[in-house]
PDB file of C-alpha atoms in Angstrom:
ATOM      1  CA  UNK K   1       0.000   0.000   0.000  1.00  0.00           C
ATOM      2  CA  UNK K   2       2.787   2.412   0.789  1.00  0.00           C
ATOM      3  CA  UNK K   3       4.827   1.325  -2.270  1.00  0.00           C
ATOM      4  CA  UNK K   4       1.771   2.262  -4.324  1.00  0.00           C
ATOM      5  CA  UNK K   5       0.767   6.129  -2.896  1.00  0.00           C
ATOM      6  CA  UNK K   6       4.381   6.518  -2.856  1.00  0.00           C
ATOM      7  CA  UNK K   7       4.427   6.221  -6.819  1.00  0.00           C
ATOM      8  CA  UNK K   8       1.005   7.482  -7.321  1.00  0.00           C
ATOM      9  CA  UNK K   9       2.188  10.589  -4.989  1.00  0.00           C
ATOM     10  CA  UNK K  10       5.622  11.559  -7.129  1.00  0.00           C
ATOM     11  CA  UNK K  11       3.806  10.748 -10.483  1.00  0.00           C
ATOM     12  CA  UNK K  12       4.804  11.943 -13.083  1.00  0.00           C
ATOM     13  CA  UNK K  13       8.325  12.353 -12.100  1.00  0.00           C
ATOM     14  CA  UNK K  14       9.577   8.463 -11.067  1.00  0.00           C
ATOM     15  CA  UNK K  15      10.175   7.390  -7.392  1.00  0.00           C
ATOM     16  CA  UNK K  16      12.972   4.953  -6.499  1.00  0.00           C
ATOM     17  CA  UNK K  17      14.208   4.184  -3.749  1.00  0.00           C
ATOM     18  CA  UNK K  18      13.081   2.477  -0.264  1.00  0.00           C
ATOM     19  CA  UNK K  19      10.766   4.091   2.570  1.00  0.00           C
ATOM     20  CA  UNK K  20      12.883   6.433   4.900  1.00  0.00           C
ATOM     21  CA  UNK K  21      13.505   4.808   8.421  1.00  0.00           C
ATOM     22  CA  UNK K  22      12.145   7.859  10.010  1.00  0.00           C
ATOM     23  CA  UNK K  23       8.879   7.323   8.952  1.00  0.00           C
ATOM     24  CA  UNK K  24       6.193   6.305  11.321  1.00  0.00           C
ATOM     25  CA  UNK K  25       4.807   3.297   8.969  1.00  0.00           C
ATOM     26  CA  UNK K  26       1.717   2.332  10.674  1.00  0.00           C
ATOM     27  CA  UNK K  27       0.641   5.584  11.318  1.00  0.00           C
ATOM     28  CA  UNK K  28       1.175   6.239   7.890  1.00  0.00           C
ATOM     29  CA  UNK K  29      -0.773   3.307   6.994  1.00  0.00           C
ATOM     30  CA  UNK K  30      -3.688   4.221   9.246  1.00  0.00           C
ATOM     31  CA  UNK K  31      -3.621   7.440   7.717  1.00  0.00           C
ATOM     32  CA  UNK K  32      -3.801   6.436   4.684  1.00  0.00           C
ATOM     33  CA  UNK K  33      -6.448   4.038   5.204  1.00  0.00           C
ATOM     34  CA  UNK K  34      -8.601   6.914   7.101  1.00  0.00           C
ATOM     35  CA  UNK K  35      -8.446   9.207   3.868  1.00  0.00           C
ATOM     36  CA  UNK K  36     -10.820   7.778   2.296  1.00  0.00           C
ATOM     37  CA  UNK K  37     -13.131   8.998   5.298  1.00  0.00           C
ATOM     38  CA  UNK K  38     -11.872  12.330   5.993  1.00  0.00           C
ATOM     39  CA  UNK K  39     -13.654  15.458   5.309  1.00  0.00           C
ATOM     40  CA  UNK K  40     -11.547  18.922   5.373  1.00  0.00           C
ATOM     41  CA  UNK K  41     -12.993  21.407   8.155  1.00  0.00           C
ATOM     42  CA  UNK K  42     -13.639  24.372   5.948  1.00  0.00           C
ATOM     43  CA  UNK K  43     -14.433  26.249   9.295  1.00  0.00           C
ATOM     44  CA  UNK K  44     -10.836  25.712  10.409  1.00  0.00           C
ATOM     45  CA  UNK K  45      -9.065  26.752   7.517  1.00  0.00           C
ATOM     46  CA  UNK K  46     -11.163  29.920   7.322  1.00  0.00           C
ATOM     47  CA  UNK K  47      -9.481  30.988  10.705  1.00  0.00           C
ATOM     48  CA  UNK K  48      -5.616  30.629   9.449  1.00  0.00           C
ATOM     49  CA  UNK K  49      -4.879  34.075   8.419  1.00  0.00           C
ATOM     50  CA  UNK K  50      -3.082  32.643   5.498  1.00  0.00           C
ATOM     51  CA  UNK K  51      -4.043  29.618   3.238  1.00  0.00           C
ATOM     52  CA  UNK K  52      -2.393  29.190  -0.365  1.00  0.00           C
ATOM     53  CA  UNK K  53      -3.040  26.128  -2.378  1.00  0.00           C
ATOM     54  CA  UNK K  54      -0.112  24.940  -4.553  1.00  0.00           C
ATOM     55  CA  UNK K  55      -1.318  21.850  -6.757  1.00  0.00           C
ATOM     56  CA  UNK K  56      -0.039  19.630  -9.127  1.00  0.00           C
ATOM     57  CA  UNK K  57      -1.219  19.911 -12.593  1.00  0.00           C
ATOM     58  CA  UNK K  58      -0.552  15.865 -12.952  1.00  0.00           C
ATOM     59  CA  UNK K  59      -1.511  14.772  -8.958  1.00  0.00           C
ATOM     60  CA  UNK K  60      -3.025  11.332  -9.080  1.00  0.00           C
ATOM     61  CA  UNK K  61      -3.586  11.499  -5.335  1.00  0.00           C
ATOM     62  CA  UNK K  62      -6.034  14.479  -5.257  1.00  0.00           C
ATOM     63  CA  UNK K  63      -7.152  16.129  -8.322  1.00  0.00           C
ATOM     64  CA  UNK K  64      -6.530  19.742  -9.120  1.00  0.00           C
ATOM     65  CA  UNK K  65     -10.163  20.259 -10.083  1.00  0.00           C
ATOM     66  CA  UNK K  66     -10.590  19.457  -6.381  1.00  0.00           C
ATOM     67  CA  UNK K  67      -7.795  21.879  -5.566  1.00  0.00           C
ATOM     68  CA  UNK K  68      -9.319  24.501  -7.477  1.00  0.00           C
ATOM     69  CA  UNK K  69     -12.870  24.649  -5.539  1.00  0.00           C
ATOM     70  CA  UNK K  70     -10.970  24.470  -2.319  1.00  0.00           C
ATOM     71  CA  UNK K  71      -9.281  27.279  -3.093  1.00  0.00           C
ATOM     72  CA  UNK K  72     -12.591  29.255  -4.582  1.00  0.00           C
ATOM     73  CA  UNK K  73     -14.834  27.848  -1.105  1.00  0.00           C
ATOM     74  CA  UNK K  74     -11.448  29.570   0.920  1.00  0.00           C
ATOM     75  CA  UNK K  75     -11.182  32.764  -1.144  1.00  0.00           C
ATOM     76  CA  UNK K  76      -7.067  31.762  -1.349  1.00  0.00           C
ATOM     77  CA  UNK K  77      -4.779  31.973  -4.188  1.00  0.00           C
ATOM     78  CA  UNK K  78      -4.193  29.253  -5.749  1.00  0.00           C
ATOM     79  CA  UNK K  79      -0.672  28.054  -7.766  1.00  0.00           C
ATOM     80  CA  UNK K  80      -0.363  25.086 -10.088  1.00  0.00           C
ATOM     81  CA  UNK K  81       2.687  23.400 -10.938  1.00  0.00           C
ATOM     82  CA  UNK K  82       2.898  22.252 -14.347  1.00  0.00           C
ATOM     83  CA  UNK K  83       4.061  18.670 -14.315  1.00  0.00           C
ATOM     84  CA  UNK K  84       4.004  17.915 -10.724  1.00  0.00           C
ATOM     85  CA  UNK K  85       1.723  15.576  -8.937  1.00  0.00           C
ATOM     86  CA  UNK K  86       1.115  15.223  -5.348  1.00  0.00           C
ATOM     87  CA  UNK K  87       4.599  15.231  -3.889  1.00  0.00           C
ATOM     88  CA  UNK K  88       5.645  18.296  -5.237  1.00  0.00           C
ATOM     89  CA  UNK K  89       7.649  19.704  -2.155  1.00  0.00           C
ATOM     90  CA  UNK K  90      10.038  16.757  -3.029  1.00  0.00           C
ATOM     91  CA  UNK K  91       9.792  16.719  -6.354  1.00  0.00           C
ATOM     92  CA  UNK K  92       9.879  20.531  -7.457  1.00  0.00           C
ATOM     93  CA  UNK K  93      11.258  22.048  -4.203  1.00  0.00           C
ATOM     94  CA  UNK K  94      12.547  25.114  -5.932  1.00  0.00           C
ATOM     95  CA  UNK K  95       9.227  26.650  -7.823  1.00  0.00           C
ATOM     96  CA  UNK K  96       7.378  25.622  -4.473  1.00  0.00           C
ATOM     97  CA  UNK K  97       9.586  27.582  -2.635  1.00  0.00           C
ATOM     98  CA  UNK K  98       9.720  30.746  -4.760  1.00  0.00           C
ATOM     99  CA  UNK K  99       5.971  30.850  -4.651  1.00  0.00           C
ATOM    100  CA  UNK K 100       6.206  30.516  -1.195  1.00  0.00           C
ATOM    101  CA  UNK K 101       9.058  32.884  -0.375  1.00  0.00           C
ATOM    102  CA  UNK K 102       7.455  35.593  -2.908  1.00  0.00           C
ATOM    103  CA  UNK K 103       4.037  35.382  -0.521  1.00  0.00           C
ATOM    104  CA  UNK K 104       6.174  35.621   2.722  1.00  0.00           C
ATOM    105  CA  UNK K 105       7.853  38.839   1.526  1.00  0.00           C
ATOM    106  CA  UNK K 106       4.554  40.500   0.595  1.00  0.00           C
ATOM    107  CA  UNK K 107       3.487  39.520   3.809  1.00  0.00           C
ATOM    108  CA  UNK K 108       6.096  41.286   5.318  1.00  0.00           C
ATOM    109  CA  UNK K 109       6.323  44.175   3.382  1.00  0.00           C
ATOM    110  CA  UNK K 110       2.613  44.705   4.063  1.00  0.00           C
ATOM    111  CA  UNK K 111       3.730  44.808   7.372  1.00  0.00           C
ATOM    112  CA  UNK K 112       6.555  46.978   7.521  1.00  0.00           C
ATOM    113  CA  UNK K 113       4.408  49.845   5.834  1.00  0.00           C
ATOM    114  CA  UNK K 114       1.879  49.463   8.086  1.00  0.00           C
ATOM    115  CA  UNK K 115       4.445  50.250  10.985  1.00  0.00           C
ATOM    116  CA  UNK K 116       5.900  52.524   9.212  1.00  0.00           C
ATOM    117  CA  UNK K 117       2.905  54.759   8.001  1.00  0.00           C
ATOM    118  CA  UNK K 118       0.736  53.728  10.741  1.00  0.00           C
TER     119      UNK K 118
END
């Protein structure tokens, strides 16, 4: 089972390799088995003062349609990765982290003026 999301979650670009010793196995197992059941708590997202949504254009694991209304039902932007699928942190580590750092910086520069020119 964890061979198999493990593909299906680096899809399109190939996995190889074994599971990392640090993992937690059965509680990645159990979580895996309990996603099937899960529901997100739109109520608790809407209280993090800042959501973004970055989505593979190829995910096998959650679709990007899916993705997409998320991010419409939390008003949040919303980036997608051409050629990436679910694991893209690992797989595409750079473009997820210039998204990332671009939205941090506005964040602070917002910020900054507002202490400045209060």
């Amino acid at each position: 089972m964890l061979q198999k999301f493990q593909t299906r979650s680096y899809h399109p670009v190939a996995w190889h390799g074994p599971i990392p010793e640090l993992l937690n196995i059965e509680k990645l197992r159990q979580d895996l088995q309990q996603l099937n059941r899960a529901a997100i708590d739109l109520a608790l997202l809407r209280s993090v003062p800042q959501v973004v949504i970055l989505h593979g254009s190829a995910d096998r694991i959650v679709s990007p349609a899916k993705g997409k209304a998320l991010a419409a039902q939390l008003k949040c932007p919303y980036f997608e990765i051409p050629a990436a699928g679910h694991a893209l942190p690992f797989t595409h580590t750079a473009h997820c982290q210039a998204i990332l750092q671009a939205i941090l910086q506005a964040i602070l520069q917002a910020i900054l003026n507002q202490r400045l020119n209060p």
